[in-house]
GROMACS .gro file of C-alpha atoms in nm:
model
  441
    1MET     CA    1  -8.439   7.061  -1.795
    2GLN     CA    2  -8.500   6.765  -1.461
    3MET     CA    3  -8.384   6.383  -1.576
    4TYR     CA    4  -8.660   6.227  -1.393
    5ASP     CA    5  -8.906   6.441  -1.680
    6LEU     CA    6  -8.781   6.256  -1.934
    7ILE     CA    7  -8.749   5.981  -1.875
    8LYS     CA    8  -9.146   5.982  -1.814
    9LYS     CA    9  -9.103   6.124  -2.140
   10LYS     CA   10  -8.947   5.857  -2.304
   11LYS     CA   11  -9.122   5.629  -2.134
   12ASN     CA   12  -9.502   5.798  -2.281
   13ASN     CA   13  -9.329   5.704  -2.572
   14GLU     CA   14  -9.269   6.063  -2.677
   15CYS     CA   15  -8.998   6.212  -2.878
   16LEU     CA   16  -8.707   6.399  -2.729
   17ALA     CA   17  -8.555   6.717  -2.818
   18THR     CA   18  -8.221   6.803  -2.878
   19ASP     CA   19  -8.143   6.964  -2.683
   20GLU     CA   20  -8.278   6.730  -2.444
   21ILE     CA   21  -8.071   6.472  -2.532
   22GLU     CA   22  -7.800   6.641  -2.489
   23PHE     CA   23  -7.863   6.715  -2.104
   24ILE     CA   24  -7.888   6.316  -2.077
   25ILE     CA   25  -7.551   6.311  -2.169
   26THR     CA   26  -7.409   6.552  -2.048
   27GLY     CA   27  -7.508   6.476  -1.710
   28TYR     CA   28  -7.414   6.279  -1.715
   29THR     CA   29  -7.138   6.224  -1.818
   30ASN     CA   30  -6.988   6.465  -1.545
   31GLY     CA   31  -7.156   6.300  -1.353
   32THR     CA   32  -7.494   6.492  -1.237
   33ILE     CA   33  -7.699   6.223  -1.358
   34PRO     CA   34  -7.709   5.893  -1.197
   35ASP     CA   35  -7.704   5.557  -1.319
   36TYR     CA   36  -8.047   5.506  -1.206
   37GLN     CA   37  -8.171   5.731  -1.347
   38MET     CA   38  -7.937   5.637  -1.688
   39SER     CA   39  -8.044   5.337  -1.640
   40ALA     CA   40  -8.408   5.398  -1.624
   41PHE     CA   41  -8.318   5.603  -1.946
   42LEU     CA   42  -8.192   5.317  -2.135
   43MET     CA   43  -8.390   5.033  -2.043
   44ALA     CA   44  -8.698   5.349  -2.184
   45VAL     CA   45  -8.541   5.340  -2.532
   46CYS     CA   46  -8.537   4.945  -2.491
   47PHE     CA   47  -8.866   4.964  -2.511
   48ASN     CA   48  -9.020   5.239  -2.755
   49GLY     CA   49  -8.722   5.288  -2.945
   50MET     CA   50  -8.618   5.632  -3.083
   51ASN     CA   51  -8.638   5.748  -3.442
   52GLN     CA   52  -8.430   5.879  -3.704
   53LYS     CA   53  -8.327   6.189  -3.573
   54GLU     CA   54  -8.384   6.101  -3.215
   55THR     CA   55  -8.086   5.850  -3.259
   56THR     CA   56  -7.911   6.080  -3.460
   57ASP     CA   57  -7.858   6.376  -3.203
   58LEU     CA   58  -7.757   6.053  -2.938
   59THR     CA   59  -7.532   6.007  -3.178
   60VAL     CA   60  -7.342   6.305  -3.184
   61ALA     CA   61  -7.396   6.387  -2.854
   62MET     CA   62  -7.199   6.103  -2.786
   63ALA     CA   63  -6.960   6.170  -3.009
   64GLN     CA   64  -6.898   6.577  -2.904
   65SER     CA   65  -6.897   6.415  -2.511
   66GLY     CA   66  -6.512   6.405  -2.552
   67ASP     CA   67  -6.222   6.461  -2.858
   68MET     CA   68  -6.293   6.536  -3.166
   69LEU     CA   69  -5.963   6.447  -3.399
   70ASP     CA   70  -5.889   6.767  -3.650
   71LEU     CA   71  -5.871   6.564  -3.991
   72SER     CA   72  -5.798   6.944  -4.145
   73ARG     CA   73  -5.448   6.957  -4.185
   74ILE     CA   74  -5.521   6.663  -4.422
   75ASN     CA   75  -5.555   6.693  -4.785
   76GLY     CA   76  -5.756   6.550  -4.976
   77VAL     CA   77  -6.125   6.310  -4.846
   78LYS     CA   78  -6.034   6.179  -4.554
   79VAL     CA   79  -6.157   5.768  -4.543
   80ASP     CA   80  -6.241   5.538  -4.261
   81LYS     CA   81  -6.375   5.185  -4.247
   82HIS     CA   82  -6.511   5.028  -3.911
   83SER     CA   83  -6.672   4.655  -3.862
   84THR     CA   84  -6.884   4.477  -3.642
   85GLY     CA   85  -6.582   4.198  -3.555
   86GLY     CA   86  -6.599   3.926  -3.643
   87VAL     CA   87  -6.376   3.555  -3.648
   88GLY     CA   88  -6.039   3.615  -3.853
   89ASP     CA   89  -6.157   3.927  -3.952
   90LYS     CA   90  -5.805   4.140  -4.107
   91THR     CA   91  -6.020   4.272  -4.379
   92SER     CA   92  -5.831   4.683  -4.268
   93LEU     CA   93  -5.403   4.578  -4.288
   94VAL     CA   94  -5.621   4.434  -4.674
   95LEU     CA   95  -5.750   4.702  -4.802
   96SER     CA   96  -5.591   5.036  -4.620
   97PRO     CA   97  -5.279   4.988  -4.837
   98MET     CA   98  -5.450   4.936  -5.110
   99VAL     CA   99  -5.667   5.283  -5.113
  100ALA     CA  100  -5.356   5.448  -4.965
  101ALA     CA  101  -5.142   5.317  -5.309
  102LEU     CA  102  -5.380   5.467  -5.488
  103GLY     CA  103  -5.338   5.865  -5.321
  104ILE     CA  104  -5.621   5.861  -5.106
  105PRO     CA  105  -5.584   5.928  -4.745
  106VAL     CA  106  -5.625   5.727  -4.507
  107ALA     CA  107  -5.637   5.827  -4.138
  108LYS     CA  108  -5.779   5.571  -3.932
  109MET     CA  109  -5.848   5.516  -3.553
  110SER     CA  110  -5.838   5.132  -3.426
  111GLY     CA  111  -5.870   4.991  -3.120
  112ARG     CA  112  -5.792   4.661  -2.928
  113GLY     CA  113  -5.993   4.323  -2.895
  114LEU     CA  114  -6.178   4.194  -2.670
  115GLY     CA  115  -6.332   3.883  -2.626
  116HIS     CA  116  -6.273   3.689  -2.904
  117THR     CA  117  -6.278   3.949  -3.135
  118GLY     CA  118  -5.919   4.121  -3.245
  119GLY     CA  119  -5.831   4.448  -3.266
  120THR     CA  120  -5.581   4.583  -3.587
  121ILE     CA  121  -5.357   4.779  -3.319
  122ASP     CA  122  -5.303   4.395  -3.172
  123LYS     CA  123  -5.266   4.291  -3.520
  124LEU     CA  124  -5.046   4.553  -3.644
  125GLU     CA  125  -4.797   4.475  -3.264
  126SER     CA  126  -4.678   4.125  -3.453
  127PHE     CA  127  -4.454   4.363  -3.665
  128PRO     CA  128  -4.168   4.360  -3.361
  129GLY     CA  129  -4.086   4.840  -3.299
  130PHE     CA  130  -4.466   4.916  -3.430
  131SER     CA  131  -4.652   5.177  -3.277
  132THR     CA  132  -4.965   5.302  -3.273
  133SER     CA  133  -4.907   5.609  -3.031
  134ILE     CA  134  -4.739   5.813  -3.183
  135THR     CA  135  -4.840   6.147  -3.193
  136THR     CA  136  -5.117   6.312  -3.337
  137GLU     CA  137  -4.930   6.571  -3.553
  138GLN     CA  138  -4.676   6.267  -3.643
  139PHE     CA  139  -5.053   6.110  -3.727
  140ILE     CA  140  -5.093   6.365  -3.985
  141GLN     CA  141  -4.783   6.426  -4.128
  142ASN     CA  142  -4.825   6.033  -4.197
  143VAL     CA  143  -5.120   6.020  -4.381
  144ASN     CA  144  -4.980   6.311  -4.551
  145GLN     CA  145  -4.699   6.178  -4.671
  146ILE     CA  146  -4.767   5.847  -4.729
  147LYS     CA  147  -5.167   5.786  -4.707
  148MET     CA  148  -5.152   5.631  -4.456
  149ALA     CA  149  -5.147   5.579  -4.035
  150ILE     CA  150  -5.352   5.391  -3.788
  151VAL     CA  151  -5.348   5.493  -3.409
  152GLY     CA  152  -5.520   5.366  -3.165
  153GLN     CA  153  -5.876   5.574  -3.008
  154THR     CA  154  -5.786   5.819  -2.741
  155ALA     CA  155  -5.906   5.785  -2.409
  156ASN     CA  156  -6.125   6.044  -2.388
  157LEU     CA  157  -6.200   5.984  -2.717
  158ALA     CA  158  -6.638   5.959  -2.699
  159PRO     CA  159  -6.626   5.887  -2.297
  160ALA     CA  160  -7.031   5.901  -2.342
  161ASP     CA  161  -7.012   5.553  -2.509
  162LYS     CA  162  -6.761   5.415  -2.214
  163LYS     CA  163  -6.991   5.520  -1.966
  164ILE     CA  164  -7.285   5.384  -2.123
  165TYR     CA  165  -7.188   5.022  -2.283
  166ALA     CA  166  -7.035   4.947  -1.872
  167LEU     CA  167  -7.419   5.058  -1.815
  168ARG     CA  168  -7.563   4.870  -2.089
  169ASP     CA  169  -7.337   4.589  -2.021
  170VAL     CA  170  -7.477   4.546  -1.669
  171THR     CA  171  -7.880   4.639  -1.684
  172ALA     CA  172  -7.985   4.402  -1.942
  173THR     CA  173  -8.080   4.718  -2.254
  174VAL     CA  174  -7.667   4.626  -2.464
  175ASP     CA  175  -7.942   4.511  -2.780
  176ASN     CA  176  -8.176   4.763  -2.899
  177ILE     CA  177  -8.051   4.896  -3.276
  178SER     CA  178  -8.043   5.267  -3.165
  179LEU     CA  179  -7.811   5.215  -2.913
  180ILE     CA  180  -7.547   5.004  -3.134
  181ALA     CA  181  -7.606   5.181  -3.362
  182SER     CA  182  -7.520   5.567  -3.194
  183SER     CA  183  -7.264   5.332  -3.001
  184ILE     CA  184  -7.047   5.285  -3.325
  185MET     CA  185  -7.091   5.569  -3.560
  186SER     CA  186  -6.972   5.873  -3.220
  187LYS     CA  187  -6.633   5.700  -3.220
  188LYS     CA  188  -6.706   5.709  -3.663
  189LEU     CA  189  -6.774   6.062  -3.601
  190ALA     CA  190  -6.503   6.218  -3.349
  191SER     CA  191  -6.269   6.013  -3.599
  192GLY     CA  192  -6.343   6.269  -3.804
  193SER     CA  193  -6.316   6.090  -4.179
  194ASP     CA  194  -6.528   6.242  -4.449
  195VAL     CA  195  -6.654   5.941  -4.557
  196ILE     CA  196  -6.685   5.617  -4.350
  197VAL     CA  197  -6.771   5.238  -4.456
  198LEU     CA  198  -6.934   4.976  -4.249
  199ASP     CA  199  -6.861   4.628  -4.266
  200VAL     CA  200  -7.205   4.506  -4.101
  201LYS     CA  201  -7.101   4.097  -4.018
  202THR     CA  202  -7.408   3.901  -3.979
  203GLY     CA  203  -7.447   3.473  -3.920
  204SER     CA  204  -7.298   3.357  -3.609
  205GLY     CA  205  -6.991   3.452  -3.525
  206ALA     CA  206  -7.131   3.781  -3.550
  207PHE     CA  207  -7.287   4.008  -3.281
  208MET     CA  208  -7.539   4.020  -3.561
  209LYS     CA  209  -7.653   3.706  -3.609
  210SER     CA  210  -7.942   3.692  -3.820
  211TYR     CA  211  -7.947   3.903  -4.181
  212GLU     CA  212  -8.291   4.098  -4.068
  213ASP     CA  213  -8.037   4.185  -3.787
  214SER     CA  214  -7.796   4.292  -3.950
  215LEU     CA  215  -7.958   4.484  -4.232
  216ALA     CA  216  -8.171   4.691  -3.998
  217LEU     CA  217  -7.875   4.755  -3.774
  218ALA     CA  218  -7.655   4.863  -4.130
  219LYS     CA  219  -7.991   5.088  -4.224
  220GLU     CA  220  -7.914   5.268  -3.904
  221MET     CA  221  -7.626   5.364  -3.924
  222VAL     CA  222  -7.644   5.488  -4.275
  223GLN     CA  223  -7.866   5.729  -4.163
  224ILE     CA  224  -7.717   5.817  -3.869
  225GLY     CA  225  -7.373   5.935  -4.102
  226THR     CA  226  -7.534   6.063  -4.316
  227LEU     CA  227  -7.787   6.343  -4.118
  228ALA     CA  228  -7.454   6.449  -3.991
  229GLY     CA  229  -7.279   6.509  -4.325
  230ARG     CA  230  -7.039   6.199  -4.390
  231LYS     CA  231  -7.039   5.967  -4.648
  232THR     CA  232  -7.143   5.640  -4.548
  233TYR     CA  233  -7.159   5.295  -4.634
  234ALA     CA  234  -7.237   4.913  -4.553
  235VAL     CA  235  -7.137   4.693  -4.651
  236ILE     CA  236  -7.303   4.332  -4.566
  237SER     CA  237  -7.111   4.093  -4.462
  238ASP     CA  238  -7.122   3.703  -4.433
  239MET     CA  239  -6.914   3.573  -4.059
  240ASN     CA  240  -7.078   3.233  -4.073
  241GLN     CA  241  -6.727   3.100  -4.109
  242PRO     CA  242  -6.442   3.240  -3.997
  243LEU     CA  243  -6.314   3.532  -4.284
  244GLY     CA  244  -6.028   3.382  -4.486
  245ASN     CA  245  -5.825   3.044  -4.320
  246ALA     CA  246  -5.635   3.262  -4.014
  247VAL     CA  247  -5.730   3.359  -3.695
  248GLY     CA  248  -5.534   3.472  -3.491
  249ASN     CA  249  -5.310   3.802  -3.438
  250THR     CA  250  -4.956   3.715  -3.623
  251LEU     CA  251  -5.107   3.458  -3.860
  252GLU     CA  252  -5.304   3.677  -4.034
  253VAL     CA  253  -5.148   3.928  -4.088
  254ILE     CA  254  -4.959   3.640  -4.273
  255GLU     CA  255  -5.245   3.564  -4.419
  256ALA     CA  256  -5.287   3.942  -4.490
  257ILE     CA  257  -4.910   3.956  -4.645
  258HIS     CA  258  -5.043   3.700  -4.863
  259THR     CA  259  -5.385   3.832  -5.013
  260LEU     CA  260  -5.208   4.201  -5.120
  261GLN     CA  261  -4.875   3.980  -5.335
  262GLY     CA  262  -5.202   3.765  -5.494
  263ASN     CA  263  -5.177   3.490  -5.289
  264GLY     CA  264  -5.454   3.545  -5.035
  265PRO     CA  265  -5.778   3.324  -4.948
  266LYS     CA  266  -6.072   3.387  -5.209
  267ASP     CA  267  -6.369   3.547  -5.011
  268LEU     CA  268  -6.095   3.763  -4.842
  269LEU     CA  269  -5.995   3.963  -5.102
  270GLU     CA  270  -6.352   3.976  -5.192
  271VAL     CA  271  -6.495   4.161  -4.864
  272SER     CA  272  -6.201   4.334  -4.910
  273LEU     CA  273  -6.201   4.465  -5.230
  274THR     CA  274  -6.620   4.557  -5.219
  275LEU     CA  275  -6.540   4.764  -4.941
  276ALA     CA  276  -6.225   4.955  -5.037
  277SER     CA  277  -6.382   5.002  -5.379
  278TYR     CA  278  -6.691   5.241  -5.198
  279MET     CA  279  -6.444   5.435  -4.995
  280LEU     CA  280  -6.295   5.534  -5.299
  281VAL     CA  281  -6.618   5.576  -5.443
  282GLY     CA  282  -6.661   5.797  -5.164
  283ALA     CA  283  -6.403   5.981  -5.219
  284GLY     CA  284  -6.451   6.092  -5.607
  285ARG     CA  285  -6.176   5.861  -5.653
  286ALA     CA  286  -6.367   5.659  -5.886
  287ASP     CA  287  -6.676   5.726  -6.104
  288SER     CA  288  -6.822   5.345  -6.033
  289VAL     CA  289  -6.772   5.061  -5.779
  290GLU     CA  290  -6.652   4.885  -6.144
  291GLN     CA  291  -6.418   5.112  -6.238
  292ALA     CA  292  -6.311   5.134  -5.813
  293ARG     CA  293  -6.262   4.776  -5.821
  294GLY     CA  294  -6.081   4.759  -6.112
  295LEU     CA  295  -5.753   5.020  -5.972
  296LEU     CA  296  -5.808   4.861  -5.684
  297GLU     CA  297  -5.735   4.493  -5.799
  298GLN     CA  298  -5.455   4.681  -6.071
  299THR     CA  299  -5.263   4.726  -5.680
  300ILE     CA  300  -5.201   4.398  -5.571
  301GLN     CA  301  -5.110   4.345  -5.860
  302ASN     CA  302  -4.794   4.592  -5.954
  303LYS     CA  303  -4.710   4.532  -5.563
  304SER     CA  304  -4.793   4.888  -5.518
  305ALA     CA  305  -5.039   4.762  -5.189
  306LEU     CA  306  -4.775   4.542  -5.021
  307HIS     CA  307  -4.481   4.836  -5.070
  308LYS     CA  308  -4.746   5.070  -4.938
  309LEU     CA  309  -4.781   4.848  -4.616
  310ALA     CA  310  -4.455   4.838  -4.580
  311GLU     CA  311  -4.381   5.228  -4.598
  312PHE     CA  312  -4.675   5.266  -4.348
  313ILE     CA  313  -4.476   4.982  -4.075
  314GLU     CA  314  -4.187   5.163  -4.146
  315ALA     CA  315  -4.286   5.498  -4.052
  316GLN     CA  316  -4.516   5.371  -3.703
  317GLY     CA  317  -4.126   5.216  -3.584
  318GLY     CA  318  -4.194   4.881  -3.770
  319ASN     CA  319  -3.939   4.656  -3.957
  320SER     CA  320  -4.078   4.648  -4.256
  321LYS     CA  321  -3.901   4.369  -4.388
  322ALA     CA  322  -4.130   4.110  -4.270
  323VAL     CA  323  -4.382   4.211  -4.480
  324PHE     CA  324  -4.095   4.013  -4.753
  325ASP     CA  325  -3.999   3.765  -4.509
  326THR     CA  326  -4.280   3.671  -4.275
  327ASN     CA  327  -4.017   3.417  -4.111
  328LEU     CA  328  -3.905   3.747  -3.908
  329LEU     CA  329  -4.260   3.731  -3.703
  330THR     CA  330  -4.277   3.498  -3.442
  331LYS     CA  331  -4.434   3.178  -3.494
  332ALA     CA  332  -4.546   2.944  -3.185
  333ALA     CA  333  -4.380   2.685  -3.020
  334LEU     CA  334  -4.659   2.392  -3.034
  335ALA     CA  335  -4.836   2.282  -3.385
  336GLU     CA  336  -5.100   2.064  -3.340
  337ASN     CA  337  -5.376   1.883  -3.587
  338ILE     CA  338  -5.780   1.868  -3.578
  339CYS     CA  339  -5.842   1.581  -3.735
  340ALA     CA  340  -6.169   1.541  -3.822
  341PRO     CA  341  -6.427   1.272  -3.655
  342SER     CA  342  -6.602   1.132  -3.958
  343GLU     CA  343  -6.575   1.166  -4.296
  344GLY     CA  344  -6.860   1.386  -4.472
  345TYR     CA  345  -6.929   1.760  -4.565
  346ILE     CA  346  -6.903   2.078  -4.368
  347THR     CA  347  -7.180   2.093  -4.308
  348TYR     CA  348  -7.235   2.419  -4.020
  349ILE     CA  349  -6.897   2.590  -3.829
  350HIS     CA  350  -6.961   2.747  -3.424
  351THR     CA  351  -6.729   3.059  -3.586
  352ASP     CA  352  -6.769   3.248  -3.286
  353GLU     CA  353  -6.693   2.900  -3.071
  354VAL     CA  354  -6.331   2.906  -3.322
  355GLY     CA  355  -6.408   3.290  -3.217
  356MET     CA  356  -6.276   3.120  -2.803
  357THR     CA  357  -6.077   2.889  -2.934
  358SER     CA  358  -5.821   3.096  -2.969
  359LEU     CA  359  -5.924   3.300  -2.659
  360ILE     CA  360  -5.800   2.970  -2.550
  361LEU     CA  361  -5.509   2.996  -2.671
  362GLY     CA  362  -5.383   3.316  -2.551
  363GLY     CA  363  -5.519   3.492  -2.879
  364GLY     CA  364  -5.751   3.745  -2.729
  365ARG     CA  365  -5.864   3.909  -2.381
  366MET     CA  366  -6.085   3.817  -2.120
  367THR     CA  367  -6.006   4.115  -1.953
  368LYS     CA  368  -5.936   4.485  -2.097
  369ASP     CA  369  -5.589   4.416  -1.935
  370SER     CA  370  -5.503   4.120  -1.998
  371VAL     CA  371  -5.219   4.040  -2.168
  372ILE     CA  372  -5.261   3.830  -2.558
  373ASP     CA  373  -4.987   3.590  -2.720
  374LEU     CA  374  -4.960   3.777  -3.119
  375SER     CA  375  -4.872   3.383  -3.263
  376VAL     CA  376  -5.149   3.181  -3.102
  377GLY     CA  377  -5.376   3.099  -3.337
  378ILE     CA  378  -5.571   2.884  -3.617
  379GLN     CA  379  -5.537   2.793  -3.938
  380ILE     CA  380  -5.829   2.664  -4.072
  381HIS     CA  381  -5.794   2.366  -4.395
  382LYS     CA  382  -6.155   2.293  -4.415
  383LYS     CA  383  -6.446   2.533  -4.436
  384LEU     CA  384  -6.842   2.542  -4.543
  385GLY     CA  385  -6.951   2.238  -4.811
  386ASP     CA  386  -6.539   2.076  -4.839
  387ARG     CA  387  -6.631   1.712  -4.805
  388VAL     CA  388  -6.399   1.592  -4.509
  389GLU     CA  389  -6.270   1.221  -4.453
  390LYS     CA  390  -6.251   1.064  -4.185
  391GLY     CA  391  -5.943   1.115  -3.991
  392GLU     CA  392  -5.876   1.470  -4.217
  393ALA     CA  393  -5.715   1.798  -4.053
  394LEU     CA  394  -6.013   2.006  -4.022
  395ALA     CA  395  -5.735   2.277  -3.898
  396THR     CA  396  -5.415   2.384  -3.709
  397LEU     CA  397  -5.388   2.484  -3.364
  398TYR     CA  398  -5.126   2.698  -3.215
  399ALA     CA  399  -5.037   2.751  -2.945
  400ASN     CA  400  -4.736   2.815  -2.693
  401ASP     CA  401  -4.874   2.601  -2.392
  402SER     CA  402  -4.954   2.271  -2.378
  403ILE     CA  403  -5.245   2.285  -2.094
  404LYS     CA  404  -5.472   2.556  -2.343
  405LEU     CA  405  -5.388   2.369  -2.675
  406SER     CA  406  -5.557   2.080  -2.479
  407GLU     CA  407  -5.832   2.231  -2.389
  408ALA     CA  408  -5.875   2.485  -2.718
  409LYS     CA  409  -5.838   2.142  -2.945
  410GLN     CA  410  -6.193   2.056  -2.778
  411ARG     CA  411  -6.295   2.354  -2.834
  412LEU     CA  412  -6.295   2.382  -3.171
  413LEU     CA  413  -6.374   2.000  -3.265
  414GLY     CA  414  -6.692   2.127  -3.109
  415ALA     CA  415  -6.727   2.381  -3.346
  416TYR     CA  416  -6.755   2.174  -3.624
  417ILE     CA  417  -7.098   1.999  -3.763
  418ILE     CA  418  -7.025   1.719  -4.064
  419GLY     CA  419  -7.306   1.544  -4.187
  420GLU     CA  420  -7.425   1.314  -4.539
  421GLN     CA  421  -7.529   1.655  -4.651
  422GLN     CA  422  -7.350   1.980  -4.885
  423PRO     CA  423  -7.510   2.289  -4.700
  424GLU     CA  424  -7.651   2.539  -4.911
  425ILE     CA  425  -7.326   2.818  -4.960
  426HIS     CA  426  -7.382   3.220  -4.832
  427PRO     CA  427  -7.222   3.573  -5.042
  428TYR     CA  428  -6.971   3.684  -4.941
  429VAL     CA  429  -7.121   4.056  -4.928
  430TYR     CA  430  -7.523   4.003  -4.926
  431THR     CA  431  -7.631   4.400  -4.968
  432VAL     CA  432  -7.429   4.696  -5.001
  433VAL     CA  433  -7.654   4.993  -4.806
  434THR     CA  434  -7.672   5.321  -4.915
  435LYS     CA  435  -7.871   5.627  -4.825
  436ASP     CA  436  -8.020   5.537  -5.142
  437ASP     CA  437  -8.100   5.212  -5.187
  438LEU     CA  438  -8.017   4.839  -5.079
  439LEU     CA  439  -7.778   4.682  -5.405
  440HIS     CA  440  -7.821   4.364  -5.410
  441LEU     CA  441  -7.489   4.153  -5.479
   0.00000   0.00000   0.00000
């Protein structure tokens, strides 16, 4: 088998066999296939696409290129959730303890944030002493005992994906649905869960800006998961404005705690409940989404989810007292309100610019080695459709550096568009994609 022949085959829009895709992934991972040949192959995929079987074979080959987490020693049906990334997205901190409080094991591998998209691992490190570097044995023991553990991704999880993504990034081959879907799903398959619920963001702060592209990606990933033998659901949710009102690691942790106390923003709660409901249905804990939602709401009302969060933080070395007293979490030294330059309605938010504002303050990473400031961020006071008077606060910036604060102020002001007409408000959740059909909500 020669890489030249496989490149030519895909260039001619022919379908590749399973063993041919395995040959490509194995060869590129171990270095026997050079970058220039892999680049040619990726460009041929971008031009001609891949069918469902090819995409699934590619995903499985990338998942099997490194460590495959064995969760067989964990009792019950293991569930996991993945987001395609957004601004203010802290749903994992809300839904994981709710699901675990109902006795369903949440065994989760999460990444760190890169760019303006925050990572769950970074947010959790807002708790003093919290560690995501626990051993595999401790990870499994924690899930069996308290039904919840979250760790950082191992260095050898889907190494083919890391190498291929770096190449795609510099060869203009990022924006292909099959390549995007296989990149995301290879890590999910390697993580070992039985049920995968995907949160596919759409809008100005999402990777996929249009609903049509988000739907295509959702369908592709559900098909991959299904063909790979996992129960897979995809929820398409709105990212035309930040999720919730807090952007920034510690600020988002506090908002997640407020949500578990029953005092959270409506959009964050709604998206979290929808995602968690499908985790329950997939695990067989509920017969319907409606039943699942009722069970989840009870975990907030009886505070069992809040106490589960504290138990989880304690089990991984963190100070669980901060769950009940958020004043124990580190606060930024500087705070400044950003005020509206005119009156009217918030008609549009450049959500990615809100994320970049947090990045400028120090709340995100320019590179994977950047050190982030967990305490900085944005508290949003006005969202889409809200009426605002001139001089009224749109948001409050929290910072530890006055120069960064000044730059961030201008960036955030540019993110808001104020007009005379109240805009149409997007739904929190657009559609749920299952292996059988679309569920319009």
